[in-house]
XYZ file of C-alpha atoms in Angstrom:
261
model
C -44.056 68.421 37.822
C -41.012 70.157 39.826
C -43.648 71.119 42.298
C -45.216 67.580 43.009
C -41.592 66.152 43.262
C -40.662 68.834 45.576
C -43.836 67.936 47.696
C -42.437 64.393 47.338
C -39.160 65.173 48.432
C -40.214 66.824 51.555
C -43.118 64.400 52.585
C -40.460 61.798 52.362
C -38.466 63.355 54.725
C -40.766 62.995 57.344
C -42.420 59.033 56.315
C -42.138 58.355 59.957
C -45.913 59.912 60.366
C -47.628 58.312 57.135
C -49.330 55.388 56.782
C -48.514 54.470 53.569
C -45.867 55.006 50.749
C -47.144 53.869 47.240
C -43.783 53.606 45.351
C -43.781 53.558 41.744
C -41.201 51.388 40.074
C -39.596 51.288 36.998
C -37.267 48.692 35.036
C -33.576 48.251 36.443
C -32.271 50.140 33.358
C -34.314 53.282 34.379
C -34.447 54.067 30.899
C -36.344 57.300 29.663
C -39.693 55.304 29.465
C -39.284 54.113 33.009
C -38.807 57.759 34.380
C -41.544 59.335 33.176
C -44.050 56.636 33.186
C -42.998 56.563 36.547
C -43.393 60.426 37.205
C -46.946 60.596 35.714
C -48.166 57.604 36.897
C -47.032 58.803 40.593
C -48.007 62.031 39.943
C -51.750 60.814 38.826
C -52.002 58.630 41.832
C -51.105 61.497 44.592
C -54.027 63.015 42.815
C -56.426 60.462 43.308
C -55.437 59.255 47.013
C -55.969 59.398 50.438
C -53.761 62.644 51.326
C -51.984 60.488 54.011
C -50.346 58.401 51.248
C -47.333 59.417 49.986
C -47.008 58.480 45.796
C -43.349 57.898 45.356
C -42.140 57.939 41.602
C -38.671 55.761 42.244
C -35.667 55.506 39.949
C -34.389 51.768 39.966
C -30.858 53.074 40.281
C -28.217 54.295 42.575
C -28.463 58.121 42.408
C -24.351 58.033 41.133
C -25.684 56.204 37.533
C -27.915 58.683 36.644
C -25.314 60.303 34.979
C -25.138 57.455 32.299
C -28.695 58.034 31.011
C -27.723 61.193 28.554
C -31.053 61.458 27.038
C -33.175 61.195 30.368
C -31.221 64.092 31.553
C -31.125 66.081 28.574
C -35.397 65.981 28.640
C -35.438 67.154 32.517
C -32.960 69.882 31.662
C -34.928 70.755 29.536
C -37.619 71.176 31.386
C -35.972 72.687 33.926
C -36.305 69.837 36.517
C -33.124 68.918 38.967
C -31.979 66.022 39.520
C -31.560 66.364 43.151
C -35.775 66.235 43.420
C -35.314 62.615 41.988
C -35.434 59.648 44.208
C -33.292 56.584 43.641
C -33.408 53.075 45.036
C -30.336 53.399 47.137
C -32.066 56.634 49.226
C -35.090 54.810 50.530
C -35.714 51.690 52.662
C -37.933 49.183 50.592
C -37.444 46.395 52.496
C -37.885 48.576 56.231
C -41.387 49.896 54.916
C -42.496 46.551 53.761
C -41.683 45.129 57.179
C -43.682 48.122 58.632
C -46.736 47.658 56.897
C -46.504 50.862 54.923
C -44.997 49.888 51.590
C -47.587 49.638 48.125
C -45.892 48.572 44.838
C -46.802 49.511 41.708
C -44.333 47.994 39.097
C -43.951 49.413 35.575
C -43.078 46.124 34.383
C -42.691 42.623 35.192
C -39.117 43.001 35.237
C -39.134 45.697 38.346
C -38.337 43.816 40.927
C -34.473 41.598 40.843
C -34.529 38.667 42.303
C -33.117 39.594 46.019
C -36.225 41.854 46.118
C -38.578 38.635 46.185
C -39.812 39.814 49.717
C -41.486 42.604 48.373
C -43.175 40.744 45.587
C -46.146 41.217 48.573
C -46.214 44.693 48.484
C -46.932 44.873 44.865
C -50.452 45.752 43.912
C -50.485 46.087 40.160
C -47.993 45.371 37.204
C -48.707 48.062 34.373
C -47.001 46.214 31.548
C -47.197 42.522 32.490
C -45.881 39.502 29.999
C -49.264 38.713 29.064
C -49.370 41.557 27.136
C -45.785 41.000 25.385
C -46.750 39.308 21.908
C -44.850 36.151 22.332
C -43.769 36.628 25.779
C -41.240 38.809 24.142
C -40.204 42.208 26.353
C -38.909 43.664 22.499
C -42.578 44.018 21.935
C -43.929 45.072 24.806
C -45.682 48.551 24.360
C -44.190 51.485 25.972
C -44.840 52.054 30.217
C -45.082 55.761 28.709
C -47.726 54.661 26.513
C -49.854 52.775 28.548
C -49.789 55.504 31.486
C -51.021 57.887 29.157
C -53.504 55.914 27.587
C -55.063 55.356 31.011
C -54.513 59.046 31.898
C -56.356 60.150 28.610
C -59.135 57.514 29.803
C -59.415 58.087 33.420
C -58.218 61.622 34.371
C -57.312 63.822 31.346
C -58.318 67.024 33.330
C -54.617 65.908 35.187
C -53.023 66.354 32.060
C -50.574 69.750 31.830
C -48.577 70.796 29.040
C -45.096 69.771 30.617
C -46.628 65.674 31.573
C -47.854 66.024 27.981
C -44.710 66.712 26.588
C -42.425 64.379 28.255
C -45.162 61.409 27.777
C -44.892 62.126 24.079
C -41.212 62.713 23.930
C -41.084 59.183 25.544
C -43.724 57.302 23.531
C -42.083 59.184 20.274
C -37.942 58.234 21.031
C -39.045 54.765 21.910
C -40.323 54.271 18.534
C -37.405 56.158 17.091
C -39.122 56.340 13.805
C -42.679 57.489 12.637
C -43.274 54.467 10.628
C -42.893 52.812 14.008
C -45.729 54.080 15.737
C -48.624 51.573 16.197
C -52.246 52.998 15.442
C -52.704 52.944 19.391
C -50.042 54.863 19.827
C -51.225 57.681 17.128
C -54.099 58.057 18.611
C -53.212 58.865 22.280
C -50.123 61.149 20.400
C -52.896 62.752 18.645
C -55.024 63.417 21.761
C -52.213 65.133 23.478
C -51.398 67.262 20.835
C -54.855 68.273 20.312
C -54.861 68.914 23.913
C -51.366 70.897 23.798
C -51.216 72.241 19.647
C -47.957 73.947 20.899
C -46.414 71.131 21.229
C -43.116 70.324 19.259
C -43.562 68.688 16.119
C -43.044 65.030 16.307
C -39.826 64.566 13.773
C -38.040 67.958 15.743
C -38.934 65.270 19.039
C -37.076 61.804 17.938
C -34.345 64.180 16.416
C -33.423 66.034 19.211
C -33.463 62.996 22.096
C -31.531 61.075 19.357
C -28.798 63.534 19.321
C -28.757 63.240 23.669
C -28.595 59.636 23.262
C -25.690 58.977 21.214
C -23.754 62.084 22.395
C -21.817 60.358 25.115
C -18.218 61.519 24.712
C -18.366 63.121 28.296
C -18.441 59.814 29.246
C -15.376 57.309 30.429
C -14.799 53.926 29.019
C -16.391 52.049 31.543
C -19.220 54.535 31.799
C -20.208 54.067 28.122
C -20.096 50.532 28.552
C -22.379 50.542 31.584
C -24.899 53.274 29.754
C -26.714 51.026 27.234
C -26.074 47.920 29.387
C -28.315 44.753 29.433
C -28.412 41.623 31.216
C -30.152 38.247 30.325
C -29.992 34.950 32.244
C -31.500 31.720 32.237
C -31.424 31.507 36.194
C -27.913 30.046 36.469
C -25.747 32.268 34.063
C -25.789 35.483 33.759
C -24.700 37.127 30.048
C -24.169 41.114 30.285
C -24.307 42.784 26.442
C -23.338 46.522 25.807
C -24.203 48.858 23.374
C -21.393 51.716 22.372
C -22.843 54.253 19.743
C -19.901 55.753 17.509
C -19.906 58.261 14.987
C -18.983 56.467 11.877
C -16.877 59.677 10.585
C -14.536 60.193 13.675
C -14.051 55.775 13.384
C -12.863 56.191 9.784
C -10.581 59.051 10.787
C -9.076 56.723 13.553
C -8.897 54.301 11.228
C -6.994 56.044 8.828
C -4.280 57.503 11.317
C -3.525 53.926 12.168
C -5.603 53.708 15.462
């Protein structure tokens, strides 16, 4: 994976003499799903296209917000990937490689795109997890982007499949679902495939425990910083209502509590 998003890096760099740049696209949150559905979904399609396309997996963020998203970074670290191979919205041109005629959009979700992006709602030529498939119209239960890319990577290309894409598509379908009574029969079997593909593999329980731990361990963080980590928007067109989530360990509150604070 660090080599394809070196490759990506450096084509990139020189977009002025390709034709096309297929940009994958997560959700504005860039959450840990979005990343690395958009990393193996990217990396899948630079396997199966035209070698003067450039597959671009793109993190819906300015590059300075990454550093809210604790557990995303803990699972690269881990894996030994830097940051600095990541591309975030604020480092490419959308709108200048739409006008050019270069730009394909694949969104992760029907969310992607905000609404002063509505000029490249023509670019986009699929939508991986679409309301229609939200029971209810409801994004809470909307599968995973994780899942879904690997269920079509298990179906269409499993040979593409390493041990690293295997582990952070698992990592991501497993942390989503936070707890193994969570995980829908879909979603055992493709966990099932890639761990009889990979038996060295982590087990499943070590998985949720670990990315839990990176996702509540946020003291590095500043006031505001917290408060923008978990942060989520919802609006009706006209208003706009902004709700954040601040995880505390219940021991150090008492404590606090105690001495008066």
């Amino acid at each position: 994976m660090e080599e394809f998003l070196q490759h990506t890096k450096t084509r990139l760099a020189r977009s002025k003499h390709l034709d096309k740049v297929h940009v994958v696209l997560g959700k504005k949150s860039s959450d840990l799903d979005s990343l690395i559905a958009a990393l193996a979904y990217a990396y899948y399609l630079e396997k199966v296209s035209p070698p003067n396309i450039l597959c671009l997996p793109l993190l819906n963020i300015p590059r300075r917000e990454f550093y809210f998203h604790t557990e995303t970074r803990f699972i690269l670290e881990e894996l030994n990937i830097p940051e600095s191979l990541h591309t975030f919205r604020d480092e490419i041109d959308l709108y200048q490689l739409n006008n050019e005629g270069k730009l394909s959009l694949t969104l992760l979700s029907s969310s992607a795109l905000m609404s002063e992006d509505k000029s490249l709602e023509s670019a986009v030529v699929r939508v991986i997890n679409t309301e229609e498939q939200w029971d209810d119209g409801d994004p809470e239960l909307a599968e995973s982007s994780s899942f879904l890319v690997a269920k079509q990577l298990l179906q269409e290309a499993p040979e593409l499949i390493t041990q690293q894409l295997a582990h952070l598509l698992r990592g991501s379908i497993l942390f989503l679902a936070m707890d193994p009574e969570n995980i829908t029969g879909e979603q055992k079997e493709v966990l099932s495939n890639l761990e009889e593909k990979f038996p060295e593999l982590l087990p499943r329980k070590e998985i949720i425990a670990v990315l839990q731990e990176a996702q509540f361990h946020a003291d590095e963080l500043k006031i505001e910083e917290a408060m923008r980590k978990d942060l989520k928007e919802i609006s009706d067109g006209e208003i706009k209502v902004a709700v954040s989530t601040v995880y505390m360990n219940l021991e150090v509150r008492r404590n606090q509590h105690e001495m008066g604070f």
